[in-house]
Short mmCIF file of C-alpha atoms and ligand atoms in Angstrom, two decimals:
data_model
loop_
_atom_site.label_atom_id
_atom_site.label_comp_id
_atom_site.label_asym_id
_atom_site.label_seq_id
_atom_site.Cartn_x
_atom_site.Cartn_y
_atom_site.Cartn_z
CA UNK A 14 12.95 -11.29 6.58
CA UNK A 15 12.12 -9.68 3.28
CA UNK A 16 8.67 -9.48 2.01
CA UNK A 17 9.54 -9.07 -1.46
CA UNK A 18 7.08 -10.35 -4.03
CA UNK A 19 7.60 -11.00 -7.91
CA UNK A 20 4.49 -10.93 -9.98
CA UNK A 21 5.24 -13.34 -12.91
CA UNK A 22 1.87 -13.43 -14.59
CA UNK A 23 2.81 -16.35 -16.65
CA UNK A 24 3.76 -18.09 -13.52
CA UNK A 25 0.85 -17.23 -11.86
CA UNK A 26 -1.91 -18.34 -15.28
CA UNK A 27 0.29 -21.83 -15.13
CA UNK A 28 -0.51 -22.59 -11.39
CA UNK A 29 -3.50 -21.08 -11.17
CA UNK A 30 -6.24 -23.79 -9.89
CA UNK A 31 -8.19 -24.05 -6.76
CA UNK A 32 -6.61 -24.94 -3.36
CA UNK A 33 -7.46 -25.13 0.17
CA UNK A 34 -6.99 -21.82 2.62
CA UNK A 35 -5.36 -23.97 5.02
CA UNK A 36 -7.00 -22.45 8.06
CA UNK A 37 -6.70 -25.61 9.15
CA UNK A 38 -5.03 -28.94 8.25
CA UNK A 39 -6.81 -31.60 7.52
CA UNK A 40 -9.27 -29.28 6.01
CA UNK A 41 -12.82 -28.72 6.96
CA UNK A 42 -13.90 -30.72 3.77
CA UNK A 43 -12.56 -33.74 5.35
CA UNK A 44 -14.40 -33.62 8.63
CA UNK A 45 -16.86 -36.68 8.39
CA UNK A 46 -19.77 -38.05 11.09
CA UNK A 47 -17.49 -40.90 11.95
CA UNK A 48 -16.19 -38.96 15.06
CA UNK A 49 -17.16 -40.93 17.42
CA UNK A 50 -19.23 -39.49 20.73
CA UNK A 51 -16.18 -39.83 22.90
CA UNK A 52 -13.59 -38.43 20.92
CA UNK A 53 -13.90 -34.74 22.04
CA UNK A 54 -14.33 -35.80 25.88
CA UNK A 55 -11.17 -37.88 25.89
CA UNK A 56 -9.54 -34.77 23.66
CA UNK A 57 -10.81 -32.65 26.39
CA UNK A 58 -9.26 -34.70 29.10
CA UNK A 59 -5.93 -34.75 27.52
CA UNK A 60 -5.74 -30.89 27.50
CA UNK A 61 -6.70 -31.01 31.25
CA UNK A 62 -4.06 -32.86 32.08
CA UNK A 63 -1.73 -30.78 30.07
CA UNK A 64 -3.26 -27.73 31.81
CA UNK A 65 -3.31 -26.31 28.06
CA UNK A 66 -4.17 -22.41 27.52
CA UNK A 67 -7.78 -22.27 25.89
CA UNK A 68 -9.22 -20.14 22.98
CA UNK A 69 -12.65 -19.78 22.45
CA UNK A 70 -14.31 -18.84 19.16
CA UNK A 71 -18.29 -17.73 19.56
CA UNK A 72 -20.03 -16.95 16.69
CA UNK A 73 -23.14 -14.65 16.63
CA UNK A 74 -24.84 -15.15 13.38
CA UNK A 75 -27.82 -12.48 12.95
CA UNK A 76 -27.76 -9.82 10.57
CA UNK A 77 -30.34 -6.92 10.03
CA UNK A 78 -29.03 -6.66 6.33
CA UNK A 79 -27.61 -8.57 3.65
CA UNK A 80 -24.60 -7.90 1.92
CA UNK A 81 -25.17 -9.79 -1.26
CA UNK A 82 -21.71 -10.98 -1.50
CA UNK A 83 -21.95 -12.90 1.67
CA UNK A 84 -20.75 -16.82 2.38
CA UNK A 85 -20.90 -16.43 6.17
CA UNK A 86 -23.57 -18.60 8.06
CA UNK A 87 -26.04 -15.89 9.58
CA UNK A 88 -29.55 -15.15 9.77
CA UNK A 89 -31.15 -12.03 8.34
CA UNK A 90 -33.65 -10.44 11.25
CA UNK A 91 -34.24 -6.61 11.88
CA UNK A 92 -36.23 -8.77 15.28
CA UNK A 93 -33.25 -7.98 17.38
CA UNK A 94 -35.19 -10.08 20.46
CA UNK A 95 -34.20 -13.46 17.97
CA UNK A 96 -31.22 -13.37 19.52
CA UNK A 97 -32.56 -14.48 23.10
CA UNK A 98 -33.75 -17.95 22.76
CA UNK A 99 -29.75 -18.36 20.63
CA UNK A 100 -28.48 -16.87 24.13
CA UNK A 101 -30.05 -18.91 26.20
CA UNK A 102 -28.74 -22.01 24.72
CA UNK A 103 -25.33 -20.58 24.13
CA UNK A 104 -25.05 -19.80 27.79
CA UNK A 105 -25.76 -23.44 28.36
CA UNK A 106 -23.19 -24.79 25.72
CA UNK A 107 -20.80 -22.40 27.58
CA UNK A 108 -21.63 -24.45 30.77
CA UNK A 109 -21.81 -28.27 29.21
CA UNK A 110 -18.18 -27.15 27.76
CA UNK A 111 -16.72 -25.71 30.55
CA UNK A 112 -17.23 -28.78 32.86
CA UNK A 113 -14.53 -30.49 30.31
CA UNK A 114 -11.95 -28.88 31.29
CA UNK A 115 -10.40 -27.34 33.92
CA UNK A 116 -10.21 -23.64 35.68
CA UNK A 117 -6.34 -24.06 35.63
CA UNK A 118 -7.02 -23.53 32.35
CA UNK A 119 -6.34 -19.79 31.38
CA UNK A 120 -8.15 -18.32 28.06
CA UNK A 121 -6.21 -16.61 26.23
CA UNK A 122 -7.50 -15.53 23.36
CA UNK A 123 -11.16 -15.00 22.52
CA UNK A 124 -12.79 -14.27 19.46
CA UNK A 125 -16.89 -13.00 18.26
CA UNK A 126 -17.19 -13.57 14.66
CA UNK A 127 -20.83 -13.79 12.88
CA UNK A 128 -22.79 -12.54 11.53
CA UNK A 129 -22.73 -9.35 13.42
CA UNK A 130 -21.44 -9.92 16.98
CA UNK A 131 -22.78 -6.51 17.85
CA UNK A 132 -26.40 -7.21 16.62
CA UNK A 133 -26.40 -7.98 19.90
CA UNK A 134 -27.73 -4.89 22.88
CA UNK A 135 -25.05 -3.77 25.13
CA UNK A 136 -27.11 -5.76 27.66
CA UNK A 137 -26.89 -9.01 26.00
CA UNK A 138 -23.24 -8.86 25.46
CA UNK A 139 -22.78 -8.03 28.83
CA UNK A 140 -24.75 -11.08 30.20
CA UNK A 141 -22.42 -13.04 27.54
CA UNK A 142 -19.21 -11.96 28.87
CA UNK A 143 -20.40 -12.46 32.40
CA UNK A 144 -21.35 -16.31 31.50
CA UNK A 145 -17.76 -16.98 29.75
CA UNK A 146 -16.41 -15.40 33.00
CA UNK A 147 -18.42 -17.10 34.83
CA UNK A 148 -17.51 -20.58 33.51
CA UNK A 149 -13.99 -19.94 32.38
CA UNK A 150 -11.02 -18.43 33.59
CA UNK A 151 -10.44 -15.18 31.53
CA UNK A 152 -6.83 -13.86 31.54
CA UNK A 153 -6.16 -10.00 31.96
CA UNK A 154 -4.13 -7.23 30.79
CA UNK A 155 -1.50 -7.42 28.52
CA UNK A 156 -1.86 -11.59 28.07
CA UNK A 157 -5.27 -11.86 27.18
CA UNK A 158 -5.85 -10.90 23.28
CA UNK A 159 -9.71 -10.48 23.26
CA UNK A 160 -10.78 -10.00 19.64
CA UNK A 161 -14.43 -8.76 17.54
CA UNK A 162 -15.65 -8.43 14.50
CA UNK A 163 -17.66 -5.34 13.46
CA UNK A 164 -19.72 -3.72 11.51
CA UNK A 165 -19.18 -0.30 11.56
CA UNK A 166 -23.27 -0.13 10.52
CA UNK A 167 -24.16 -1.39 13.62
CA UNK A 168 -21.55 0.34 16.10
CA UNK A 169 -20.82 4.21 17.70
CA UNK A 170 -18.45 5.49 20.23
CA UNK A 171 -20.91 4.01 23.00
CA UNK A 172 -20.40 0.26 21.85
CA UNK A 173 -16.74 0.75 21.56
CA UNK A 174 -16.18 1.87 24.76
CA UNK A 175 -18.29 -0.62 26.41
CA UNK A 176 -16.99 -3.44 24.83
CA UNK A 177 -13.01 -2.05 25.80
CA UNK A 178 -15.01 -1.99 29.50
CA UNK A 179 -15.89 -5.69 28.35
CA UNK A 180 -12.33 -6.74 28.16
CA UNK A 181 -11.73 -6.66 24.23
CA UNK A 182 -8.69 -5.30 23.24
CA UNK A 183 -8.49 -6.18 19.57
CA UNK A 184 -11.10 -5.37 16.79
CA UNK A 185 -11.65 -6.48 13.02
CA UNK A 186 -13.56 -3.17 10.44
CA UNK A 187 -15.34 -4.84 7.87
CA UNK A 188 -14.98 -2.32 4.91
CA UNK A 189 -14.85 -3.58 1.35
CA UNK A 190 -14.73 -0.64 -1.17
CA UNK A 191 -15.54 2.65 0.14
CA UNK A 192 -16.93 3.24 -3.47
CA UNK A 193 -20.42 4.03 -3.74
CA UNK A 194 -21.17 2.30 -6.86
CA UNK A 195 -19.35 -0.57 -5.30
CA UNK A 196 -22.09 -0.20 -2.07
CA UNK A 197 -24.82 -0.14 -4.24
CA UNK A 198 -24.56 -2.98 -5.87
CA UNK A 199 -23.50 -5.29 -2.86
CA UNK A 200 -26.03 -3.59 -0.86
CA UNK A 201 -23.92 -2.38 1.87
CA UNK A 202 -23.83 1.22 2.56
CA UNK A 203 -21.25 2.38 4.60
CA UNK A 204 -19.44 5.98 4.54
CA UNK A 205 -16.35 7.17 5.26
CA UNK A 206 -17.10 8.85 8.06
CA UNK A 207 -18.96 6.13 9.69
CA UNK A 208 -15.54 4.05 9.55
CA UNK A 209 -13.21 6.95 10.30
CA UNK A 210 -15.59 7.41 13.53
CA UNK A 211 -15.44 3.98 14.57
CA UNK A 212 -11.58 3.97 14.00
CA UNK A 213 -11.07 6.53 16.13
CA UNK A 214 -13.17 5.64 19.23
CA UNK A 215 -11.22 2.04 18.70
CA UNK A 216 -7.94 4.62 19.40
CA UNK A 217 -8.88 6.41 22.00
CA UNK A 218 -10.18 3.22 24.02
CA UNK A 219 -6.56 2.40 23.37
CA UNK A 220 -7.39 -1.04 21.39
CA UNK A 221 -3.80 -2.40 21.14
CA UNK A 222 -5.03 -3.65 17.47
CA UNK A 223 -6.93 -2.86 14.52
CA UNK A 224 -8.15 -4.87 11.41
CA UNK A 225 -9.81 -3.75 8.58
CA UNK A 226 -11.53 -5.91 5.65
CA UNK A 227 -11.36 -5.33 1.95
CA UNK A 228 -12.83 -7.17 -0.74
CA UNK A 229 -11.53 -7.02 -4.35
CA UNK A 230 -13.13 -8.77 -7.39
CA UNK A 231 -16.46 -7.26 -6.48
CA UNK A 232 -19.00 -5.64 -9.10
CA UNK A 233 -17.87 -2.19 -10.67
CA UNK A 234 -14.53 -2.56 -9.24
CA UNK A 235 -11.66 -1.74 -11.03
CA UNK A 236 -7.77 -1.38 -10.66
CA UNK A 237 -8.15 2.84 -10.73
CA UNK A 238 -11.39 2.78 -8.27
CA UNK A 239 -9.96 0.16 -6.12
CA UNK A 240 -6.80 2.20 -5.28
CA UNK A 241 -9.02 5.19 -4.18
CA UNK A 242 -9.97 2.93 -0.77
CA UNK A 243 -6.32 1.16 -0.57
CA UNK A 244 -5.21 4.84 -0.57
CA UNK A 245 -8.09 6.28 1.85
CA UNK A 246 -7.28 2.71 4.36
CA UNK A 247 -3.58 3.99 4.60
CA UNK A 248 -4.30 7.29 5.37
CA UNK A 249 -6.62 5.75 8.13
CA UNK A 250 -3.36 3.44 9.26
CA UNK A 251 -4.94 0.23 10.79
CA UNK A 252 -2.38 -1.81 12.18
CA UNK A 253 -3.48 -4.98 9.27
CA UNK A 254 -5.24 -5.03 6.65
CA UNK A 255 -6.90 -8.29 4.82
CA UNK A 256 -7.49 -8.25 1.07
CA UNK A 257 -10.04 -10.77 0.12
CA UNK A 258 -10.60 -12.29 -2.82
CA UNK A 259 -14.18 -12.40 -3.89
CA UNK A 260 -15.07 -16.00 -5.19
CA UNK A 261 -18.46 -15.69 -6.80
CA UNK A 262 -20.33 -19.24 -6.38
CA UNK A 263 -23.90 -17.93 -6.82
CA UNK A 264 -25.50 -21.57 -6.64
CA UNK A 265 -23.80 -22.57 -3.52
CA UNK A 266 -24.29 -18.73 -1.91
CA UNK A 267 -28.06 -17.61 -2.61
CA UNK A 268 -27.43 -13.93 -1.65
CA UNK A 269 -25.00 -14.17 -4.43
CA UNK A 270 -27.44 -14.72 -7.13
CA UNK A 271 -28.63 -10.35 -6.59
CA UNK A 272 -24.79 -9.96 -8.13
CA UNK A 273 -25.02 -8.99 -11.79
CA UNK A 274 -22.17 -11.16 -13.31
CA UNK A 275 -21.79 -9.02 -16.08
CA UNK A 276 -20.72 -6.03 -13.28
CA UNK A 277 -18.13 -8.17 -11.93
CA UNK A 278 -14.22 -7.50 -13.09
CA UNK A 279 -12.52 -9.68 -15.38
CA UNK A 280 -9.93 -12.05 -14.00
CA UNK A 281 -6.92 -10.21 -15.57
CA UNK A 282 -8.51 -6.88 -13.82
CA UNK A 283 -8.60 -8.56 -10.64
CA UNK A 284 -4.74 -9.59 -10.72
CA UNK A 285 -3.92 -6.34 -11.67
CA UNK A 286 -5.91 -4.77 -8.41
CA UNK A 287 -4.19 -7.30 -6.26
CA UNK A 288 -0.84 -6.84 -7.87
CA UNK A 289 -1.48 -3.05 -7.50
CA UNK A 290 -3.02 -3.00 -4.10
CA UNK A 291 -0.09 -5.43 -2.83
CA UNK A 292 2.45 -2.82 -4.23
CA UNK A 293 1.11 0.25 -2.78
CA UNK A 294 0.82 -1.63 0.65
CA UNK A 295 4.28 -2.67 0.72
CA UNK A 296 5.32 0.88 -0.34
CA UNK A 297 3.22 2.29 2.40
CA UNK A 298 4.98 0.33 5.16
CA UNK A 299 2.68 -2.76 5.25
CA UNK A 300 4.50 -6.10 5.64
CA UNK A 301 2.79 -9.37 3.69
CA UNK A 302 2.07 -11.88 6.02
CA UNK A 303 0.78 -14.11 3.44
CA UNK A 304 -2.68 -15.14 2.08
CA UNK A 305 -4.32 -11.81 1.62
CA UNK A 306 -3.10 -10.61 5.52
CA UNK A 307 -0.59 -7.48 5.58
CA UNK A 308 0.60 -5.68 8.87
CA UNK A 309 2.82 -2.82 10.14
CA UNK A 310 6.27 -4.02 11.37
CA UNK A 311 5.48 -3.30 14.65
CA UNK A 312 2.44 -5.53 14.86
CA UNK A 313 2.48 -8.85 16.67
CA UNK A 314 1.65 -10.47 13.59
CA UNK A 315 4.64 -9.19 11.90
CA UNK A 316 6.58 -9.13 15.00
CA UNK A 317 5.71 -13.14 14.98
CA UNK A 318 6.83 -13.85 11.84
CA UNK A 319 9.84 -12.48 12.12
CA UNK A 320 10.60 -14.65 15.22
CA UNK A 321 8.86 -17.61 13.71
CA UNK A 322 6.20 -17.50 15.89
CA UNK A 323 3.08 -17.28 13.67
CA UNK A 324 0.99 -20.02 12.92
CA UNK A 325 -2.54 -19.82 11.33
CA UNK A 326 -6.17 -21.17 12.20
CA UNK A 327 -9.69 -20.51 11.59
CA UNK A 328 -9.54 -16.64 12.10
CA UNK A 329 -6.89 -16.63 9.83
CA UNK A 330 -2.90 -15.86 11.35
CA UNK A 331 -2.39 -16.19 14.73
CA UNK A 332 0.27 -15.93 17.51
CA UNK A 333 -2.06 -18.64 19.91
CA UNK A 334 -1.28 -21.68 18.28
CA UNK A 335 -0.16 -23.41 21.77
CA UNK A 336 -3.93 -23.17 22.79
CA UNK A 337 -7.16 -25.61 22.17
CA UNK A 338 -9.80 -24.16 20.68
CA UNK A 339 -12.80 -24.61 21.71
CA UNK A 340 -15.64 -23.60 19.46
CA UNK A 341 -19.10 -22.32 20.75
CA UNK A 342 -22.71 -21.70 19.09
CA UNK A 343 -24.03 -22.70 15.70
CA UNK A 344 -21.47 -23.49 12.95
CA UNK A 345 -18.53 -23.30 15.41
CA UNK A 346 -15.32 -25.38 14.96
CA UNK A 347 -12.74 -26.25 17.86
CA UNK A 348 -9.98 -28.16 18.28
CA UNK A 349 -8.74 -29.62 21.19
CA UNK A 350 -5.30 -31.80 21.45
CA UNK A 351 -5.53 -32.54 18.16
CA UNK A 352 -9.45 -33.65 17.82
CA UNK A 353 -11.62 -31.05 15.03
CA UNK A 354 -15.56 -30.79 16.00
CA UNK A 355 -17.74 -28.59 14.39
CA UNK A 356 -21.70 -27.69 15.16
CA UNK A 357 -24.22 -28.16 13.10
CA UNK A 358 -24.79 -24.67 10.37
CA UNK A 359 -28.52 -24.39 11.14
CA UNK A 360 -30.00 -23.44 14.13
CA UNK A 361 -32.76 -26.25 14.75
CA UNK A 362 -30.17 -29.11 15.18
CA UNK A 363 -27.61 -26.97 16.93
CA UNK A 364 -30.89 -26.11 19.64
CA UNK A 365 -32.35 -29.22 19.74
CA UNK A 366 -28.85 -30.72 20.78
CA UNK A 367 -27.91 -28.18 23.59
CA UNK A 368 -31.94 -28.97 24.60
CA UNK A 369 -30.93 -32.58 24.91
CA UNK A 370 -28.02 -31.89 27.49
CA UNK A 371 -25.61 -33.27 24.29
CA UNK A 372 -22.56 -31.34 22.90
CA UNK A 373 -24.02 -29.86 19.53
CA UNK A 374 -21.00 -30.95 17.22
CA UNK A 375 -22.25 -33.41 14.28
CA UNK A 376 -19.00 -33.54 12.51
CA UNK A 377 -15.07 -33.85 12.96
CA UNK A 378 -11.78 -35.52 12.88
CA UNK A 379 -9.16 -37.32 15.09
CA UNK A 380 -5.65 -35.82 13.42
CA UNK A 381 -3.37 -39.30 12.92
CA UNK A 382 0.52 -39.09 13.70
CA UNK A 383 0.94 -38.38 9.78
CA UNK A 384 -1.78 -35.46 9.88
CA UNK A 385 0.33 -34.25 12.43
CA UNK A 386 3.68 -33.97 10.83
CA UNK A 387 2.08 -32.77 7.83
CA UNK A 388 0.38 -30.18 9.10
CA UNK A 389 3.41 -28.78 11.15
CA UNK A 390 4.92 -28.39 7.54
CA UNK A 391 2.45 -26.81 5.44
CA UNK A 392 2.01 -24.51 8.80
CA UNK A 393 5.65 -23.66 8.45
CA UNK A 394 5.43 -23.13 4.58
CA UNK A 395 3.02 -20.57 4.82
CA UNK A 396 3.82 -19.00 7.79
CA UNK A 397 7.19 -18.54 7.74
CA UNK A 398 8.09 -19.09 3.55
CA UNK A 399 10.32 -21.78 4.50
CA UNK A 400 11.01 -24.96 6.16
CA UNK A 401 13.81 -26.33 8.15
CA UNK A 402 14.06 -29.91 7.08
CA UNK A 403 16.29 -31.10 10.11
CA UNK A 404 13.90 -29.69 12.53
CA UNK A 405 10.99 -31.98 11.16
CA UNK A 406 13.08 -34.72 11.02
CA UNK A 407 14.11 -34.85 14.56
CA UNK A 408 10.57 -33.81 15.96
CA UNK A 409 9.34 -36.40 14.12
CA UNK A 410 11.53 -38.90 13.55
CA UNK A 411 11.38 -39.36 9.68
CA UNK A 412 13.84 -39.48 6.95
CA UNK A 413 11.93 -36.12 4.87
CA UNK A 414 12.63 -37.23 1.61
CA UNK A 415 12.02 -40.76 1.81
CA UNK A 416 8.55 -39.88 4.11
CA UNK A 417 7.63 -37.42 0.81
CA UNK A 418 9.32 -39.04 -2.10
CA UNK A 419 6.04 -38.45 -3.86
CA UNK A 420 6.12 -34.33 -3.90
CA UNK A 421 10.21 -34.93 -5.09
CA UNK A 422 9.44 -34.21 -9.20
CA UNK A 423 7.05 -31.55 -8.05
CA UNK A 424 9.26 -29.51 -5.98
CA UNK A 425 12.31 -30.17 -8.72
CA UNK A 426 9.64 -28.30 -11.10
CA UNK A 427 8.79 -25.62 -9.05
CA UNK A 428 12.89 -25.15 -8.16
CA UNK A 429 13.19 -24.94 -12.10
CA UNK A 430 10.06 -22.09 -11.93
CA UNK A 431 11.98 -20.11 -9.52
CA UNK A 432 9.42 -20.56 -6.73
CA UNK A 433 11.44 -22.46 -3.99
CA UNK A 434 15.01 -23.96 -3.68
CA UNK A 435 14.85 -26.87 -1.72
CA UNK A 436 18.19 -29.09 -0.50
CA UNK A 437 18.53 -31.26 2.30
CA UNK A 438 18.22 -29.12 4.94
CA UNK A 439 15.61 -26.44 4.23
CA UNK A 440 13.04 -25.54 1.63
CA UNK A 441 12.82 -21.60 0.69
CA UNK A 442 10.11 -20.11 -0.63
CA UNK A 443 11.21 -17.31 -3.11
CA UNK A 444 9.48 -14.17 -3.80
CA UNK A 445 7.90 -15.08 -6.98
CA UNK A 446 6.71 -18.27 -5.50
CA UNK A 447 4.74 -16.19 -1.67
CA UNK A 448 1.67 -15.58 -4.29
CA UNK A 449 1.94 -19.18 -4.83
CA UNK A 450 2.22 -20.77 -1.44
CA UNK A 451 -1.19 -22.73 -1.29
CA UNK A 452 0.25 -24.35 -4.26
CA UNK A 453 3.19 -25.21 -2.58
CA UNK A 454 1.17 -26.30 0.49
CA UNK A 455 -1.42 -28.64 -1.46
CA UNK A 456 2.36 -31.06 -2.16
CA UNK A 457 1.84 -32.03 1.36
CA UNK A 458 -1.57 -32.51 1.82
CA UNK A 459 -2.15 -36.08 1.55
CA UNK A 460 -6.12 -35.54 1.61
CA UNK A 461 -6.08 -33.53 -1.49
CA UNK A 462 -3.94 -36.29 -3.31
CA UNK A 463 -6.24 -39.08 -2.33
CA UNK A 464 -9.90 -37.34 -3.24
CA UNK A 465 -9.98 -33.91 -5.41
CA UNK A 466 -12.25 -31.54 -4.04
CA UNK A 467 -11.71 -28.50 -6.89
CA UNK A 468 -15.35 -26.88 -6.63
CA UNK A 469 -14.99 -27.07 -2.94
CA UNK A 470 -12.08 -24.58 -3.24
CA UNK A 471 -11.21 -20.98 -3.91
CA UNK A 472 -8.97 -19.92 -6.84
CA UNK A 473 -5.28 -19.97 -5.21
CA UNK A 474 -4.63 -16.37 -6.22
S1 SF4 B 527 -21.00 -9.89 5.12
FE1 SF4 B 527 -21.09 -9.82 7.37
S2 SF4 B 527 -22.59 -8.19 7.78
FE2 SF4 B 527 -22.88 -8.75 5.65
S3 SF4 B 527 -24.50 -10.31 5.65
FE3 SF4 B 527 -22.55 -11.39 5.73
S4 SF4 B 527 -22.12 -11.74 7.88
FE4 SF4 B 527 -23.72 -10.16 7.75
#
């Protein structure tokens, strides 16, 4: 597959509005407290009985400083003993969840996202491990793809190596800009060196991969002093790099409101670092994925895509899509055989649940037959860049164009646009329409048709 791109700026300022991410489909935003208190259980039982692989997803939301662009749920605490009571009732989520399913049941993949998962002593994260273990059955070696995000702040050689003795095997850098202005101003102060050191205790433990997290559109960036750390992060060769796209939303995000507005870049500056930042990836080897995700061609990721493999959820692209996902601590989401949950974002009602011997989630969704089909193709579209029409139809059983007469005018537009071709067999997404894909995506998503959710939603490029 190529991973050829066209910038047509005109394009690009004629579909530009805000769109959903699709980590997920149905979104988040449509997750209501309708779900009734039996849902998940049953859910749970059905994956039993399918003796379906598991993934779990734990986040660890304490912080001991804020970067001022943050939208993640965490709590700010230099008390690093706050994290005890959390454990306690996390260990006894762990249990409550584990007794849904079964120990046939292999985990496969395992993420700790946050907050800072390593705010957390090498002690505690031991005792966490041992409780997952203890509850679930972990797979080893080469099939297990155990996965954590961190801080390079908060991390040396010692916590690297004991969390490779833990059983991780993937990790995710958050970096940003390596620009000191940059630092200053999002209050997040983070050298080189502390990166590069990280980095290379990740290599020797012989991590099979490594992530690291940029952020363009932040204050005192521009194009020039962007480049500097896109040109520093190839030199330090992680096997993907992410590029988000900072959406400033000061009254939804308090920490936002330290930003200086005036600092930030313009939006034609911040198309020009992407456009630029794209380019001298792809130059440098990188393959795009899609949605701000770029790997070497040799990375699973890429490796997946090629073999039309890939799928994406919450953590972004993934090669587990044949697990359930089962989502642990405050703010988590799962989703098991085709049932969403998600816990409650603050910590009282998340606690006061677990003390009640109840499942935490509050909110959720049962996917219908038509959520399913639809979400199969938007997962294709941005995947894989195309979809194979005759495929849907037999899995599914539908005539396509007579199921989605509806999206018919739009997709003749965007055919005259040059983003896709579409005929009765396939629909290909062309280079200058990859940039575009959420737009291409939101034709399909019958939630977004029926209520519009625009603030809700991130610029699609
Ligand atoms: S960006 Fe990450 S490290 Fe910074 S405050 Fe947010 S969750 Fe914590």
């Amino acid at each position: 597959m190529t991973n050829e791109l066209i910038w047509d700026k005109e394009l690009i300022k004629r579909y530009d509005t805000a769109g959903p991410r699709y980590t997920s489909y149905p979104t988040a935003v449509q997750f209501t407290e309708d779900l009734g208190p039996d849902a998940y259980i049953e859910a749970a039982a059905r994956s039993r009985d399918k003796n379906s692989p598991l993934s779990l997803y734990i986040h660890i939301p304490f912080c001991s400083t804020i970067c001022y662009y943050c939208a993640c749920n965490k709590i700010i605490t230099k008390r690093r003993e706050q994290a005890e009571p959390y454990l306690q009732h996390l260990y006894k989520e762990i249990e409550m969840q584990s007794r849904l399913f079964s120990r046939d049941q292999v985990v496969e993949q395992l993420h700790f996202g946050g907050g800072t998962p390593t705010f957390l002593s090498p002690e505690q994260m031991q005792n966490l491990m041992d409780h997952i273990g203890k509850h679930f059955s972990l797979a080893d070696g080469r099939s297990s793809d155990f996965s954590i995000e961190i801080d390079p702040r908060e991390a040396d050689w010692g916590t690297i190596c004991h969390l490779r003795d833990l059983g991780f095997n993937r990790i995710s850098l958050g970096v940003q800009d390596f620009d000191i202005k940059v630092q200053k101003a999002i209050n997040r102060i983070q050298s080189q060196e502390m990166t590069q050191s990280i980095l290379d205790a990740a290599r020797t433990m012989c991590f099979r991969s490594i992530n690291m997290d940029l952020i363009y559109g932040l204050p005192h960036q521009n194009c020039e002093s962007f480049l500097k750390t896109v040109d520093t992060v190839i030199e330090m060769r992680p096997d993907r790099i992410s590029v988000f796209n900072y959406a400033h939303l000061p009254e939804r995000f308090k920490p936002q409101r330290r930003i200086n507005e005036a600092d930030l870049p313009s939006p034609e500056e911040k198309l020009k670092i992407l456009e630029q930042t794209t380019t001298r990836l792809q130059q440098a080897g990188y393959v795009y994925i899609g949605m701000d995700h770029f790997a070497l061609p040799d990375d699973e990721l890429a490796m997946a895509q090629e073999n039309g493999t890939l799928h994406r959820n919450f953590q972004g692209y993934t090669t587990h899509s044949h697990c359930d996902l089962i989502g642990l601590g405050v703010s988590s989401i799962g989703k098991v055989d085709g049932c969403y949950v998600q816990n409650p974002v603050r910590m009282e009602p998340y606690m006061e649940a677990i003390d009640g011997d109840r499942l935490a989630y509050y909110r959720g969704l049962q996917m219908t037959d038509d959520d399913h089909l639809r979400q199969q193709v938007i997962n294709e579209l941005i995947c894989h860049f195309k979809l194979d029409i005759s495929g849907i139809e037999s899995s599914f059983l539908i005539d396509f164009y007579a199921y989605f007469a509806d999206t018919i005018p739009a997709l003749e537009q965007m055919q005259a646009d040059g983003l896709l071709t579409f005929s009765n067999n396939k629909i290909s997404v062309l280079p200058a329409g990859r940039l575009l894909i959420r737009n291409i995506c939101m034709l399909f998503d019958a939630h977004l048709n029926k209520k519009t959710h625009k603030n809700r939603y991130s610029r699609v490029i």
